[in-house]
Amino acid sequence: MNIEDFDFDLPEELIAQTPLQERTASRLLVLDRQTKEVNHKHFSDIKSYFKKGDCLVLNDTKVLPARLYGVKEDTGAKVEILLLNQREGDTWEVLAKPAKKIKVGTTLVFGEGKLKATCLATEEHGGRILEFYYTGIFYEVLDVLGEMPLPPYIKEQLPEKERYQTVFAREEGSAAAPTAGLHFTNELLEEIGKMGVTIAFITLHVGLGTFRPVSVENIDDHEMHSEFYHMSKETADILNETKKSNGRIISVGTTSTRTLETIARDHQGAFKETSGWTDIFIYPPYEFKAIDGLITNFHLPKSTLIMLVSALVDKETILHAYKEAVQERYRFFSFGDAMLIL
């Protein structure tokens, strides 16, 4: 399948630059997988599509203020890094810019010496392995010096860090937010729970795969970057019971989906307490083993995310829905509106 098959026209002014004041105030495009019918709602209407016995699965990863600006210790040249994955101890995989200035042995300085790092290894696509040095607690130092790693298509400054964080974020380690979860408030989740819908959590720390475009014509040749995931015994038990009782598993976001599908694939359609690294790449044709529905935002043309969504319905139906979303002036990408596929 060719990358051009997943292209569509998107006016730049529809790329949301800032979050709405109220999380649940976004619009909701509802797509019926069976009839292919599209309905236009508001996100607060989403409760009416859930039933007692359903399970809503959320990714509780917490975004690190992972973008750091510093200088090379020897020359004073400016550098920028984005933390991606913690390897071991104070060693991290990062994206570096300009990468060519950061060679093995280079020392970087951040916050006038509050944080330092030495380059241990170089990787492809601007990747570097850095070891950090500091006094105190790393995450507290990062909280002072780091900035939220907003995607490159967002040009505006984010006045409050918490607006690029879900209300249920708790497991630190992500380089980007699981943005479908940004629409939920604690109050909405409480209302959904009172309906007899079970709320379950998994963790997938979003890494380099989110920032890496598909650069091959034939998507079969694209390689996903590995990301760390974890499922607790509590969540595994909830999901297995949901399946057993013929309830629906509704995934919030593509990150939750990739985690659930990885675990179901590896355990013959069942769920269990497990951790690991996944590089699963979901695109048509794909037989879903875990989820029955998906809540997601609107994604970039030719991205792995629109391919995943296309695998859940079909490419033609998704692109038709996206065309309608453009005509109806929906807001796109991280701070944009949402889509429910059931």
XYZ file of N, CA, C and O in Angstrom, residues 19-28 42-50 55-60 162-169 178-193 195 197-201 250-256 293-297 334-342:
304
model
N -5.475 24.860 23.222
C -6.595 24.057 23.707
C -7.800 24.938 24.023
O -7.649 26.125 24.344
N -8.996 24.367 23.939
C -10.194 25.083 24.359
C -10.166 25.279 25.873
O -9.526 24.525 26.607
N -10.873 26.303 26.345
C -10.889 26.583 27.773
C -11.479 25.415 28.555
O -10.969 25.043 29.616
N -12.556 24.826 28.029
C -13.180 23.671 28.680
C -12.784 22.409 27.923
O -12.965 22.324 26.704
N -12.263 21.413 28.614
C -11.798 20.188 27.969
C -12.906 19.484 27.181
O -12.668 18.938 26.111
N -14.119 19.466 27.729
C -15.214 18.717 27.085
C -15.955 19.534 26.038
O -16.950 19.073 25.482
N -15.485 20.756 25.751
C -16.199 21.635 24.820
C -15.884 21.340 23.354
O -16.479 21.941 22.455
N -14.965 20.430 23.107
C -14.612 20.116 21.717
C -15.763 19.409 21.013
O -16.694 18.897 21.636
N -15.699 19.384 19.704
C -16.714 18.701 18.911
C -16.362 17.217 18.793
O -15.224 16.819 19.045
N -17.366 16.438 18.415
C -17.186 14.987 18.321
C -17.836 14.493 17.039
O -19.041 14.644 16.843
N -21.150 17.019 20.255
C -20.148 17.628 21.118
C -19.565 16.543 22.023
O -20.222 15.538 22.292
N -18.344 16.753 22.507
C -17.686 15.682 23.251
C -18.477 15.280 24.495
O -18.483 14.120 24.888
N -19.156 16.248 25.100
C -19.951 15.937 26.285
C -21.088 14.958 25.985
O -21.650 14.353 26.909
N -21.429 14.790 24.694
C -22.488 13.837 24.304
C -21.998 12.390 24.294
O -22.792 11.470 24.083
N -20.701 12.195 24.518
C -20.126 10.864 24.304
C -20.729 9.824 25.237
O -20.773 8.636 24.902
N -21.225 10.262 26.388
C -21.817 9.329 27.359
C -22.953 8.510 26.741
O -23.155 7.348 27.089
N -23.686 9.128 25.826
C -24.863 8.450 25.260
C -24.491 7.269 24.369
O -25.358 6.488 23.981
N -23.204 7.118 24.045
C -22.771 6.014 23.180
C -22.198 4.839 23.976
O -21.822 3.831 23.399
N -22.133 4.985 25.296
C -21.635 3.905 26.137
C -22.782 3.099 26.726
O -23.890 3.607 26.897
N -16.036 -1.153 28.742
C -14.808 -0.777 29.433
C -14.088 0.297 28.630
O -13.838 0.123 27.429
N -13.784 1.407 29.282
C -13.070 2.515 28.658
C -11.616 2.438 29.106
O -11.333 2.437 30.304
N -10.694 2.357 28.143
C -9.272 2.170 28.480
C -8.493 3.446 28.179
O -8.481 3.933 27.037
N -7.837 3.981 29.217
C -7.105 5.245 29.132
C -5.615 5.020 29.352
O -5.224 4.160 30.153
N -4.804 5.816 28.670
C -3.348 5.765 28.830
C -2.941 6.796 29.880
O -3.085 7.998 29.676
N -2.419 6.312 31.033
C -2.113 7.211 32.146
C -0.673 7.729 32.139
O -0.161 8.187 33.161
N -0.248 22.169 32.337
C -1.230 21.122 32.614
C -2.203 20.885 31.469
O -2.859 19.852 31.413
N -2.318 21.836 30.538
C -3.261 21.668 29.433
C -2.725 20.725 28.361
O -3.439 20.352 27.442
N -1.453 20.337 28.478
C -0.900 19.295 27.609
C -0.675 18.030 28.440
O 0.235 17.256 28.189
N -1.559 17.865 29.427
C -1.491 16.720 30.322
C -2.926 16.237 30.565
O -3.833 17.060 30.755
N -3.172 14.949 30.519
C -4.505 14.446 30.841
C -4.742 14.581 32.346
O -3.787 14.638 33.132
N -6.017 14.619 32.752
C -6.325 14.772 34.183
C -5.982 13.510 34.966
O -5.886 13.547 36.188
N -5.776 12.389 34.250
C -5.469 11.121 34.923
C -4.007 10.712 34.735
O -3.626 9.574 35.045
N -3.164 11.619 34.245
C -1.744 11.310 34.035
C -1.059 11.043 35.369
O -1.203 11.816 36.319
N -0.927 11.628 25.221
C -1.933 10.813 24.527
C -3.168 11.690 24.331
O -4.056 11.750 25.182
N -3.217 12.411 23.224
C -4.081 13.588 23.106
C -5.580 13.295 23.107
O -6.369 14.177 23.449
N -5.999 12.079 22.755
C -7.432 11.771 22.826
C -7.937 11.873 24.262
O -9.101 12.181 24.497
N -7.052 11.650 25.218
C -7.434 11.718 26.623
C -7.585 13.129 27.145
O -8.146 13.337 28.234
N -7.111 14.132 26.393
C -7.189 15.519 26.863
C -8.622 16.020 26.970
O -8.883 17.011 27.655
N -9.565 15.362 26.298
C -10.960 15.817 26.296
C -11.714 15.469 27.574
O -12.799 15.989 27.815
N -11.154 14.569 28.371
C -11.871 14.085 29.549
C -11.581 14.940 30.774
O -10.459 15.397 30.985
N -12.622 15.117 31.603
C -12.475 15.710 32.921
C -12.767 14.625 33.955
O -13.360 13.588 33.640
N -12.368 14.882 35.193
C -12.684 13.931 36.263
C -14.192 13.771 36.424
O -14.690 12.671 36.686
N -14.923 14.881 36.238
C -16.370 14.840 36.382
C -17.000 13.955 35.315
O -17.916 13.163 35.597
N -16.530 14.081 34.071
C -17.074 13.257 32.985
C -16.770 11.782 33.226
O -17.646 10.918 33.041
N -15.565 11.472 33.661
C -15.207 10.082 33.933
C -16.054 9.512 35.071
O -16.461 8.349 35.039
N -16.344 10.351 36.065
C -17.192 9.907 37.171
C -18.603 9.597 36.670
O -19.206 8.587 37.056
N -19.134 10.450 35.797
C -20.470 10.219 35.227
C -20.497 8.925 34.414
O -21.453 8.142 34.492
N -19.456 8.697 33.633
C -19.378 7.481 32.818
C -19.321 6.246 33.716
O -19.974 5.238 33.462
N -18.553 6.335 34.809
C -18.450 5.218 35.741
C -19.781 4.881 36.391
O -20.101 3.702 36.604
N -22.550 5.006 35.069
C -23.410 4.332 34.091
C -23.163 2.822 34.060
O -23.841 2.097 33.336
N -20.044 1.696 33.316
C -18.884 1.532 32.434
C -17.632 1.475 33.306
O -17.420 2.333 34.170
N -16.804 0.470 33.099
C -15.573 0.335 33.877
C -14.471 1.190 33.256
O -14.308 1.208 32.025
N -13.731 1.902 34.092
C -12.592 2.704 33.640
C -11.318 1.925 33.972
O -11.100 1.545 35.125
N -10.497 1.671 32.965
C -9.245 0.929 33.170
C -8.079 1.740 32.603
O -8.255 2.541 31.680
N -6.895 1.504 33.156
C -5.716 2.260 32.742
C -4.598 1.338 32.273
O -4.358 0.281 32.863
N -13.454 -0.087 24.659
C -13.340 1.153 23.886
C -12.037 1.831 24.284
O -11.831 2.210 25.439
N -11.163 1.945 23.341
C -9.822 2.474 23.571
C -9.810 3.992 23.387
O -10.366 4.515 22.423
N -9.176 4.681 24.327
C -9.025 6.132 24.207
C -7.641 6.414 23.633
O -6.636 6.335 24.344
N -7.601 6.664 22.331
C -6.359 7.030 21.680
C -5.629 5.883 21.002
O -5.826 4.708 21.331
N -4.780 6.244 20.075
C -4.001 5.251 19.328
C -2.929 4.613 20.202
O -2.537 3.471 19.967
N -2.457 5.324 21.243
C -1.437 4.735 22.118
C -2.044 3.600 22.936
O -1.426 2.538 23.088
N -3.241 3.821 23.479
C -3.924 2.744 24.204
C -4.184 1.573 23.272
O -4.014 0.403 23.639
N -13.998 -0.376 19.865
C -14.268 1.010 19.516
C -13.074 1.872 19.860
O -12.170 1.457 20.610
N -13.053 3.088 19.316
C -11.895 3.974 19.472
C -12.338 5.424 19.559
O -13.173 5.879 18.782
N -11.774 6.134 20.537
C -11.897 7.590 20.622
C -10.533 8.151 20.250
O -9.515 7.761 20.835
N -10.509 9.053 19.289
C -9.228 9.553 18.800
C -9.385 10.967 18.271
O -10.500 11.432 18.031
N -8.269 11.676 18.116
C -8.290 12.982 17.481
C -8.138 12.815 15.974
O -8.033 11.707 15.455
N -3.396 17.747 17.881
C -3.301 17.541 19.330
C -4.334 18.290 20.158
O -4.912 17.738 21.102
N -4.567 19.551 19.849
C -5.530 20.363 20.599
C -6.881 20.451 19.880
O -7.703 21.306 20.202
N -7.091 19.569 18.933
C -8.282 19.644 18.101
C -9.458 18.848 18.640
O -9.500 18.450 19.816
N -10.420 18.634 17.780
C -11.647 17.919 18.119
C -11.426 16.407 18.084
O -10.342 15.924 17.762
N -12.498 15.673 18.399
C -12.374 14.230 18.573
C -13.274 13.455 17.624
O -14.222 13.999 17.045
N -12.975 12.173 17.508
C -13.741 11.253 16.667
C -14.007 9.989 17.480
O -13.116 9.491 18.178
N -15.250 9.505 17.416
C -15.616 8.253 18.066
C -15.993 7.255 16.987
O -16.879 7.515 16.161
N -15.314 6.114 16.962
C -15.598 5.052 15.995
C -16.130 3.838 16.765
O -15.439 3.286 17.621
N -17.365 3.474 16.475
C -17.994 2.323 17.147
C -18.666 1.401 16.149
O -19.125 1.874 15.103
